[in-house]
Short mmCIF file of C-alpha atoms and ligand atoms in Angstrom, two decimals:
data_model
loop_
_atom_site.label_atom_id
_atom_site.label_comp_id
_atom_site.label_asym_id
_atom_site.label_seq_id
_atom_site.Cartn_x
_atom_site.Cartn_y
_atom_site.Cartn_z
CA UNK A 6 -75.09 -81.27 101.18
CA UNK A 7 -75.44 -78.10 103.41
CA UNK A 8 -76.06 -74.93 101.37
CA UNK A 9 -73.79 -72.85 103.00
CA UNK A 10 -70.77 -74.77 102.41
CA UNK A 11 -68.79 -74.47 99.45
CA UNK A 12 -67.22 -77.64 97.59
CA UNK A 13 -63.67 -76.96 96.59
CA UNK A 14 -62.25 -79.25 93.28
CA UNK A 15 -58.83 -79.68 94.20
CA UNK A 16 -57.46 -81.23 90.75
CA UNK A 17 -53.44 -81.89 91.01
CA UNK A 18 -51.42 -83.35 88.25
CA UNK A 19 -48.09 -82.89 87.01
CA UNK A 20 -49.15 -80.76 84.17
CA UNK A 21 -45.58 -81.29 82.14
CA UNK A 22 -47.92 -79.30 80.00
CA UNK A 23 -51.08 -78.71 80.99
CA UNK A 24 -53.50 -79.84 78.24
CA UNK A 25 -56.75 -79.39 76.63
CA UNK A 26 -57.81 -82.76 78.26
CA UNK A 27 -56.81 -81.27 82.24
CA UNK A 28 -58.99 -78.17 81.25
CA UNK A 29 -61.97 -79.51 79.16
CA UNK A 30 -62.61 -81.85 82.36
CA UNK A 31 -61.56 -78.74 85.50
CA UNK A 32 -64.43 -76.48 82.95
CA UNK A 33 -67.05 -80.07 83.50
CA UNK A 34 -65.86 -80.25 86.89
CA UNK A 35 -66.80 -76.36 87.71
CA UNK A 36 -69.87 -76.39 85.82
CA UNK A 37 -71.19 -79.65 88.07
CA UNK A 38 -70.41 -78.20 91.72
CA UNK A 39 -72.25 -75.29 93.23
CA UNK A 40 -70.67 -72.52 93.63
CA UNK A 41 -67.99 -73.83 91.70
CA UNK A 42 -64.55 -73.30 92.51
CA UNK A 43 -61.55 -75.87 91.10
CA UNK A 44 -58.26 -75.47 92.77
CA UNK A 45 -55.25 -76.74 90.14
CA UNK A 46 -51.97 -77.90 91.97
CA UNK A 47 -48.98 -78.61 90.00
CA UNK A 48 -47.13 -80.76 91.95
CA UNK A 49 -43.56 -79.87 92.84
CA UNK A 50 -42.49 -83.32 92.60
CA UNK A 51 -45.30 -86.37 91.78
CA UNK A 52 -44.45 -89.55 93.45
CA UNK A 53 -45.90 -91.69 91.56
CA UNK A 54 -43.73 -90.53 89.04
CA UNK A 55 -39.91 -91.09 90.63
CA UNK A 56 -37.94 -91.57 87.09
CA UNK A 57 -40.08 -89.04 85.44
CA UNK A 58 -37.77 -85.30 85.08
CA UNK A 59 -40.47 -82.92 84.87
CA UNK A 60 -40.36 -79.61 83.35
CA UNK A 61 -39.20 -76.69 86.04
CA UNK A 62 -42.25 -75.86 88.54
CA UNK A 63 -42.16 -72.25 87.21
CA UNK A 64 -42.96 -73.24 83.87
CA UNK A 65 -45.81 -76.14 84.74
CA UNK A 66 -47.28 -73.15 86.90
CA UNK A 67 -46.75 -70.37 84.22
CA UNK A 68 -48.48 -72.49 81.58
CA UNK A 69 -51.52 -73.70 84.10
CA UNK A 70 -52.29 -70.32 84.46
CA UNK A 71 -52.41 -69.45 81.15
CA UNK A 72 -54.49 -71.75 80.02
CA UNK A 73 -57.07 -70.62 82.71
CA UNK A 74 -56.56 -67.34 82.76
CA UNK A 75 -59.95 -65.53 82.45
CA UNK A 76 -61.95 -68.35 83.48
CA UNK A 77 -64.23 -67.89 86.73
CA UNK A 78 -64.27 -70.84 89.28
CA UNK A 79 -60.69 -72.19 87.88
CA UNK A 80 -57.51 -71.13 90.07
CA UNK A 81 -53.97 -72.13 90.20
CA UNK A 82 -52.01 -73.17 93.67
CA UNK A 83 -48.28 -73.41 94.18
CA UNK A 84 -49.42 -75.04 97.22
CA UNK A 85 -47.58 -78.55 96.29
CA UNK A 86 -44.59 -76.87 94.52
CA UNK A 87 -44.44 -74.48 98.04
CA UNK A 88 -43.90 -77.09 100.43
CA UNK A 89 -41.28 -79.21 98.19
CA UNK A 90 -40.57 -82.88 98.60
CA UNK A 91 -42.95 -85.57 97.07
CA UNK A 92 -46.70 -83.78 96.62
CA UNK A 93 -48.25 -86.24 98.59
CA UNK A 94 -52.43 -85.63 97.95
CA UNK A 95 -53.05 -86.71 101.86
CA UNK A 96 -51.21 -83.49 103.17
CA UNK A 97 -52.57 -81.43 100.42
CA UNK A 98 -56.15 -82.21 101.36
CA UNK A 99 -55.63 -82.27 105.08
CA UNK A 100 -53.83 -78.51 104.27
CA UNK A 101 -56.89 -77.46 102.38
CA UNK A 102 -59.19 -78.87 105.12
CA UNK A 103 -57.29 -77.03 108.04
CA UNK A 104 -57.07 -74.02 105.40
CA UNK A 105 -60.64 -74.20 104.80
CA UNK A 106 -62.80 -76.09 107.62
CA UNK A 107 -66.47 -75.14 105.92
CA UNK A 108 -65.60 -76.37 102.65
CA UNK A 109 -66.40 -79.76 100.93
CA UNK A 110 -63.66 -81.28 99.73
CA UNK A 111 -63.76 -83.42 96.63
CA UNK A 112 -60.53 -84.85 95.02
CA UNK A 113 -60.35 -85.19 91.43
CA UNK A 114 -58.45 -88.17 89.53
CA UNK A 115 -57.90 -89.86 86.28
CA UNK A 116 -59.15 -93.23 86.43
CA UNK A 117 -55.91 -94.51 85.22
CA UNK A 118 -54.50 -92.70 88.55
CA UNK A 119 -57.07 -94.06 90.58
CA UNK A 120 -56.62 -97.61 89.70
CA UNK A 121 -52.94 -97.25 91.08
CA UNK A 122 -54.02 -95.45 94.71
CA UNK A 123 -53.26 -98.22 96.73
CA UNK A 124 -49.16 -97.48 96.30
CA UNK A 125 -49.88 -94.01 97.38
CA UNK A 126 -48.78 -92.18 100.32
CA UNK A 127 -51.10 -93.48 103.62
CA UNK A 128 -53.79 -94.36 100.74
CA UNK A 129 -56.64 -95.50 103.21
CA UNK A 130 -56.30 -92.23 105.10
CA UNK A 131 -56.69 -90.44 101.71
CA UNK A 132 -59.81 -92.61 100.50
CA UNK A 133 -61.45 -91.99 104.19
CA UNK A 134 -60.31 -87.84 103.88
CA UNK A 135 -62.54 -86.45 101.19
CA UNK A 136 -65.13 -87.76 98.16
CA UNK A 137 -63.51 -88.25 94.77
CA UNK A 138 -64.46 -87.42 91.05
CA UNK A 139 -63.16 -89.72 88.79
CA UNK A 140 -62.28 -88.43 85.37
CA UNK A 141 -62.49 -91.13 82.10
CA UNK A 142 -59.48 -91.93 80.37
CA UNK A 143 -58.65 -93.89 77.26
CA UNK A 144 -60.11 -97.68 78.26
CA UNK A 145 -61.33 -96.95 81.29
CA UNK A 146 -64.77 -95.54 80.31
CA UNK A 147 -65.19 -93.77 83.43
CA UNK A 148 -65.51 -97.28 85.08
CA UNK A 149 -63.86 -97.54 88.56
CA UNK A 150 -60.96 -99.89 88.78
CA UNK A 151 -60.23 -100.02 92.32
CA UNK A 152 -56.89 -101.87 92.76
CA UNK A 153 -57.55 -104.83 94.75
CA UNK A 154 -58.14 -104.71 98.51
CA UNK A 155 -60.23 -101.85 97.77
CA UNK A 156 -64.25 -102.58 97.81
CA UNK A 157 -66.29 -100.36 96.60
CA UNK A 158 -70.01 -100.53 96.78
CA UNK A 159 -72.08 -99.36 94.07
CA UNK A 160 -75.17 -97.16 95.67
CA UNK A 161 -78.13 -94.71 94.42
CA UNK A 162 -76.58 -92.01 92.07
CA UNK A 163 -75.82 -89.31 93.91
CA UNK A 164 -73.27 -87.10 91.10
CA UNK A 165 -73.54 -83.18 91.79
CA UNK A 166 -75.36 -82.52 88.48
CA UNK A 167 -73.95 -85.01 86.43
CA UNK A 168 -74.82 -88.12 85.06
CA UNK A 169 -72.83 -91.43 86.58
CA UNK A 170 -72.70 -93.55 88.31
CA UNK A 171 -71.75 -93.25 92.30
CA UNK A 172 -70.01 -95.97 94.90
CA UNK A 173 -69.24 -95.90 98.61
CA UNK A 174 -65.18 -95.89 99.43
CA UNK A 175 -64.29 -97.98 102.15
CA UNK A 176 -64.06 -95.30 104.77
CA UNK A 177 -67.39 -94.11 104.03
CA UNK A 178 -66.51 -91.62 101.36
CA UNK A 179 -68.36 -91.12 97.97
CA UNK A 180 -66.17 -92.00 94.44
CA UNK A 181 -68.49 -90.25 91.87
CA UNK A 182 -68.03 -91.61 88.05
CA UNK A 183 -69.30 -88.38 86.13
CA UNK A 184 -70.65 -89.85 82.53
CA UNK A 185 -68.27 -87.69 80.65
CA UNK A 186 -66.68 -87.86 77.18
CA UNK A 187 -63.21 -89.47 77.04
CA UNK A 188 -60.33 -87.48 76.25
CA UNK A 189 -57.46 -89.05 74.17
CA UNK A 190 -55.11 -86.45 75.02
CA UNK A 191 -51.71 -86.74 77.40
CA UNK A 192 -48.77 -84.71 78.53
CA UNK A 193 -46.27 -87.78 77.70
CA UNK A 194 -47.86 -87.68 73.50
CA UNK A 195 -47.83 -84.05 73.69
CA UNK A 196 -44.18 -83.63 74.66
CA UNK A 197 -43.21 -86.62 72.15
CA UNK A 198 -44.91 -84.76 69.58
CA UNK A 199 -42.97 -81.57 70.27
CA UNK A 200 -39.48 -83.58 70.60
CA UNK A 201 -39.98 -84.70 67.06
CA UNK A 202 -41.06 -81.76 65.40
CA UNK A 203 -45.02 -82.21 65.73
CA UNK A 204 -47.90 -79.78 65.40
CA UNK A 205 -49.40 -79.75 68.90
CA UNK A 206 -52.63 -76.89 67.67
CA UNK A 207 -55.34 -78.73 69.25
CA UNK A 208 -53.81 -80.73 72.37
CA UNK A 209 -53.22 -77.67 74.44
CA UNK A 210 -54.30 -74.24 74.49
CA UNK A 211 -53.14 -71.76 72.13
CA UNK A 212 -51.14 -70.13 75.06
CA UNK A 213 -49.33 -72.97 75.87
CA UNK A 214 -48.53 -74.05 72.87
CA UNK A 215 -46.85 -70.49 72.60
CA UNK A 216 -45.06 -70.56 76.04
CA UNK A 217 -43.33 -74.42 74.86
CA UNK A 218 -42.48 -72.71 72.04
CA UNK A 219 -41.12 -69.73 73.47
CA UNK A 220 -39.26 -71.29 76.03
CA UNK A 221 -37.84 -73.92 73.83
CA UNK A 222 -39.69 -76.74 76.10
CA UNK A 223 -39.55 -80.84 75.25
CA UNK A 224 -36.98 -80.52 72.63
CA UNK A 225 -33.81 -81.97 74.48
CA UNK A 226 -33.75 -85.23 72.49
CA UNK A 227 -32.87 -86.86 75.95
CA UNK A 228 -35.63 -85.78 78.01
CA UNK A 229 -38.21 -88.70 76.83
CA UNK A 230 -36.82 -91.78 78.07
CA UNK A 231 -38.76 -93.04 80.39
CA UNK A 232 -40.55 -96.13 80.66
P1 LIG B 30 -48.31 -88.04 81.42
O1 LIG B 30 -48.74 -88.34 80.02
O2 LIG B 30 -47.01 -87.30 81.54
O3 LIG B 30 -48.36 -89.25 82.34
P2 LIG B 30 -50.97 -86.93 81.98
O4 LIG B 30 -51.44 -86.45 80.64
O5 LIG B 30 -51.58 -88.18 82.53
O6 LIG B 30 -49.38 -86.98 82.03
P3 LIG B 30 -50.98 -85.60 84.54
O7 LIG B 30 -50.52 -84.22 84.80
O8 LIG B 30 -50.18 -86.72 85.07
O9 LIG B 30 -51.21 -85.70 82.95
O10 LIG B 30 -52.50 -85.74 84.99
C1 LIG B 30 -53.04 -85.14 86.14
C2 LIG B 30 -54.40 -85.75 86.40
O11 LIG B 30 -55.26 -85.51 85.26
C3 LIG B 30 -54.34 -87.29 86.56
O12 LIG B 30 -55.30 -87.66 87.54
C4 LIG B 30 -54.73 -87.79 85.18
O13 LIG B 30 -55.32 -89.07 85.23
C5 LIG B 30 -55.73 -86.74 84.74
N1 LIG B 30 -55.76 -86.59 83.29
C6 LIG B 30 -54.72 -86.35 82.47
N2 LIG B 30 -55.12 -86.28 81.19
C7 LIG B 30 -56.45 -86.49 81.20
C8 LIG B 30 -57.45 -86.56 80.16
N3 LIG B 30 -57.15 -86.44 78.87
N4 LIG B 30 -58.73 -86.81 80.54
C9 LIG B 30 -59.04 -86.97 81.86
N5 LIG B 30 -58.15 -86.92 82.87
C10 LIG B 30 -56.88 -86.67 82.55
#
């Protein structure tokens, strides 16, 4: 990779919170790429995600930024809540590329997101726009599970400074499988746990888990319905 290009993380999610699992893997993310710099995007409205309500944009920003605040490399965009509609990743990353023509683009994912990308938005165009860092999630073990019609090809490692293991996308594009611990932590357990009365210390940052409870978040007894 040239060295005067920057690589730019861009790392969206819903973040209905944002949780120590989102930042423990943004910090691994910043520490592998040099000169780090990992670009958060709450999304104003995920579309993977149609039944889901999600928490007001103002909040899922407010409590992003907290829980980075202070941290070097790690910023927040309203990017996705800015342009409204469904936060489709394809127009995000070809923003950020006509935003940002000299940097390297890498897209970060949870491998149980990854292993649904063929129902999202002009997919193909997506896995042929930028490499992709996939994060491990609870039985996935960092292991790749393209949905089918995908092929990936397993080649030499090639993983910033990580360990892992690295494959060849379809259009050409790198998936890198970082050999990082798995995180049992999620947004949907989080806000069950606050709904019934839980102690949360631990799952989020400290700053978060004072803006839920300031802001009376995930106690509306209706909220956690979905499927
Ligand atoms: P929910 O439980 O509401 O579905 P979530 O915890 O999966 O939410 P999202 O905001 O949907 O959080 O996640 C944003 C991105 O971060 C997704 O790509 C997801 O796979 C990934 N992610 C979420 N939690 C973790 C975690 N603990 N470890 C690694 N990746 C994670």
């Amino acid at each position: 990779m040239d060295s005067q290009r920057t690589t730019v993380a861009l790392f969206g999610g819903t973040f209905d919170p944002f949780h120590n699992g989102h930042l423990r893997m943004a910090v691994e993310v910043m520490e592998a790429l040099g000169p780090p710099r990992v670009v958060l995007l709450p999304a104003h409205h995920p579309p993977h995600k149609p039944r889901q309500p999600v928490s007001d944009a103002r909040h899922r920003i407010a409590m992003t930024e907290a829980a980075v605040a202070g941290l070097p490399g790690i910023e927040v965009s309203d990017r996705e809540i800015r342009r409204e509609g469904p936060s489709y990743s394809l127009l995000t990353v070809l923003e950020f590329r006509r935003a940002e023509p000299s940097a390297d683009l890498v897209f970060v994912v949870g491998a149980d997101a990854f292993a649904e990308v063929s129902a999202w938005h002009r997919y193909e165009e997506l896995l042929a726009a930028c490499d992709f860092v996939l994060l491990p999630r609870p039985g996935t073990d960092g292991v790749p599970r393209p949905p089918s019609g995908i092929r990936i090809e397993k080649e030499e490692p090639h993983c910033y400074s990580w360990k892992g293991n690295s494959f060849r996308l379809p259009g050409g594009r790198r998936l890198f499988c970082p050999s990082l611990p798995t995180l049992d932590i999620s947004s949907r357990a989080i806000r069950e746990k606050v709904r019934t009365g839980k102690c949360i210390r631990g799952l989020v940052p400290q700053e978060v888990e004072r803006y839920i409870r300031e802001h009376g978040l995930y106690i509306d007894p209706g909220e956690e319905t979905r499927p």
